[in-house]
Amino acid sequence: LQMGIDFDFVDFHSDKVVFKDTTKLVWIETPTNPTLKITDIRMVAEKAQKADCLLAVDNTFCSPYFQTPLEHGADLVVHSVTKYIGGHSDVVMGVVCTNRDDLYLKLRFIQNGI
């Protein structure tokens, strides 16, 4: 436990997933790399929303061409542009997307402050 950050690995294919009262962010990768497990983004988004948590989806392996997590309730989506969007390994870049104005303003502040 560093900087007050704690984490747990959970399997959303189980009906027994319960968020802690201290949970602020749920992070999923779907499909997962390398096992290609699929997680139901809408189901996790509904659980996260009920628990007053943000949902972030690592969409690197699928790319926005095949999957659009924001349309399924995710608050944040990350892509490794280096891998599938760039395609030639000549670009090192990442992207964070949101459709929420409040998160956009926070991200923009952080981006410009670093």
C-alpha positions as semicolon CSV with decimal commas, in nm:
position;residue;x (nm);y (nm);z (nm)
1;L;0,000;0,000;0,000
2;Q;0,178;0,310;-0,128
3;M;0,035;0,659;-0,150
4;G;-0,293;0,528;-0,004
5;I;-0,364;0,321;-0,314
6;D;-0,482;-0,038;-0,277
7;F;-0,606;-0,277;-0,544
8;D;-0,774;-0,615;-0,584
9;F;-0,797;-0,848;-0,882
10;V;-1,152;-0,968;-0,944
11;D;-1,319;-1,192;-1,198
12;F;-1,630;-1,023;-1,334
13;H;-1,746;-1,359;-1,467
14;S;-1,834;-1,440;-1,105
15;D;-2,163;-1,324;-0,949
16;K;-1,985;-1,271;-0,617
17;V;-1,805;-0,947;-0,707
18;V;-1,865;-0,681;-0,442
19;F;-1,689;-0,346;-0,438
20;K;-1,534;-0,217;-0,117
21;D;-1,664;0,108;0,028
22;T;-1,324;0,258;-0,054
23;T;-1,332;0,162;-0,424
24;K;-1,310;0,468;-0,648
25;L;-1,204;0,319;-0,983
26;V;-1,274;-0,006;-1,162
27;W;-1,019;-0,089;-1,433
28;I;-1,087;-0,360;-1,689
29;E;-0,912;-0,484;-2,000
30;T;-1,136;-0,651;-2,256
31;P;-1,048;-0,853;-2,442
32;T;-0,763;-0,943;-2,211
33;N;-0,412;-0,998;-2,335
34;P;-0,303;-1,276;-2,384
35;T;-0,605;-1,493;-2,288
36;L;-0,867;-1,296;-2,486
37;K;-1,125;-1,314;-2,206
38;I;-1,423;-1,089;-2,277
39;T;-1,582;-0,883;-2,000
40;D;-1,932;-0,738;-2,037
41;I;-1,857;-0,365;-2,025
42;R;-2,221;-0,261;-1,977
43;M;-2,264;-0,499;-1,681
44;V;-1,948;-0,372;-1,512
45;A;-2,048;-0,011;-1,585
46;E;-2,382;-0,063;-1,413
47;K;-2,215;-0,216;-1,106
48;A;-1,956;0,062;-1,095
49;Q;-2,221;0,332;-1,126
50;K;-2,427;0,181;-0,842
51;A;-2,113;0,183;-0,626
52;D;-2,031;0,544;-0,725
53;C;-1,708;0,434;-0,898
54;L;-1,548;0,534;-1,224
55;L;-1,502;0,267;-1,490
56;A;-1,187;0,274;-1,702
57;V;-1,146;0,032;-1,993
58;D;-0,812;-0,057;-2,148
59;N;-0,924;-0,101;-2,508
60;T;-0,576;-0,146;-2,654
61;F;-0,617;-0,503;-2,772
62;C;-0,947;-0,441;-2,949
63;S;-0,904;-0,086;-3,083
64;P;-1,186;0,169;-3,128
65;Y;-1,265;0,024;-3,469
66;F;-1,410;-0,292;-3,314
67;Q;-1,519;-0,178;-2,966
68;T;-1,640;0,154;-2,826
69;P;-1,656;0,128;-2,445
70;L;-1,788;0,481;-2,392
71;E;-2,107;0,374;-2,569
72;H;-2,143;0,091;-2,316
73;G;-2,110;0,305;-2,004
74;A;-1,735;0,340;-1,947
75;D;-1,617;0,673;-1,805
76;L;-1,263;0,651;-1,940
77;V;-1,104;0,452;-2,221
78;V;-0,731;0,409;-2,278
79;H;-0,556;0,296;-2,595
80;S;-0,193;0,217;-2,661
81;V;-0,165;0,398;-2,990
82;T;0,181;0,245;-3,038
83;K;0,040;-0,106;-3,083
84;Y;-0,268;-0,125;-3,301
85;I;-0,358;0,227;-3,406
86;G;-0,007;0,335;-3,513
87;G;0,061;0,000;-3,672
88;H;0,424;0,053;-3,769
89;S;0,595;0,085;-3,427
90;D;0,721;0,427;-3,532
91;V;0,494;0,616;-3,290
92;V;0,506;0,592;-2,911
93;M;0,180;0,729;-2,782
94;G;-0,120;0,662;-2,562
95;V;-0,470;0,804;-2,557
96;V;-0,724;0,863;-2,279
97;C;-1,082;0,924;-2,397
98;T;-1,393;1,032;-2,212
99;N;-1,735;1,172;-2,298
100;R;-1,775;1,341;-1,958
101;D;-1,696;1,711;-1,940
102;D;-1,586;1,696;-1,573
103;L;-1,330;1,422;-1,642
104;Y;-1,214;1,595;-1,960
105;L;-1,139;1,914;-1,767
106;K;-0,942;1,721;-1,501
107;L;-0,744;1,531;-1,765
108;R;-0,674;1,848;-1,959
109;F;-0,547;2,021;-1,644
110;I;-0,314;1,728;-1,567
111;Q;-0,191;1,709;-1,928
112;N;-0,108;2,078;-1,937
113;G;0,043;2,076;-1,589
114;I;0,302;1,808;-1,652
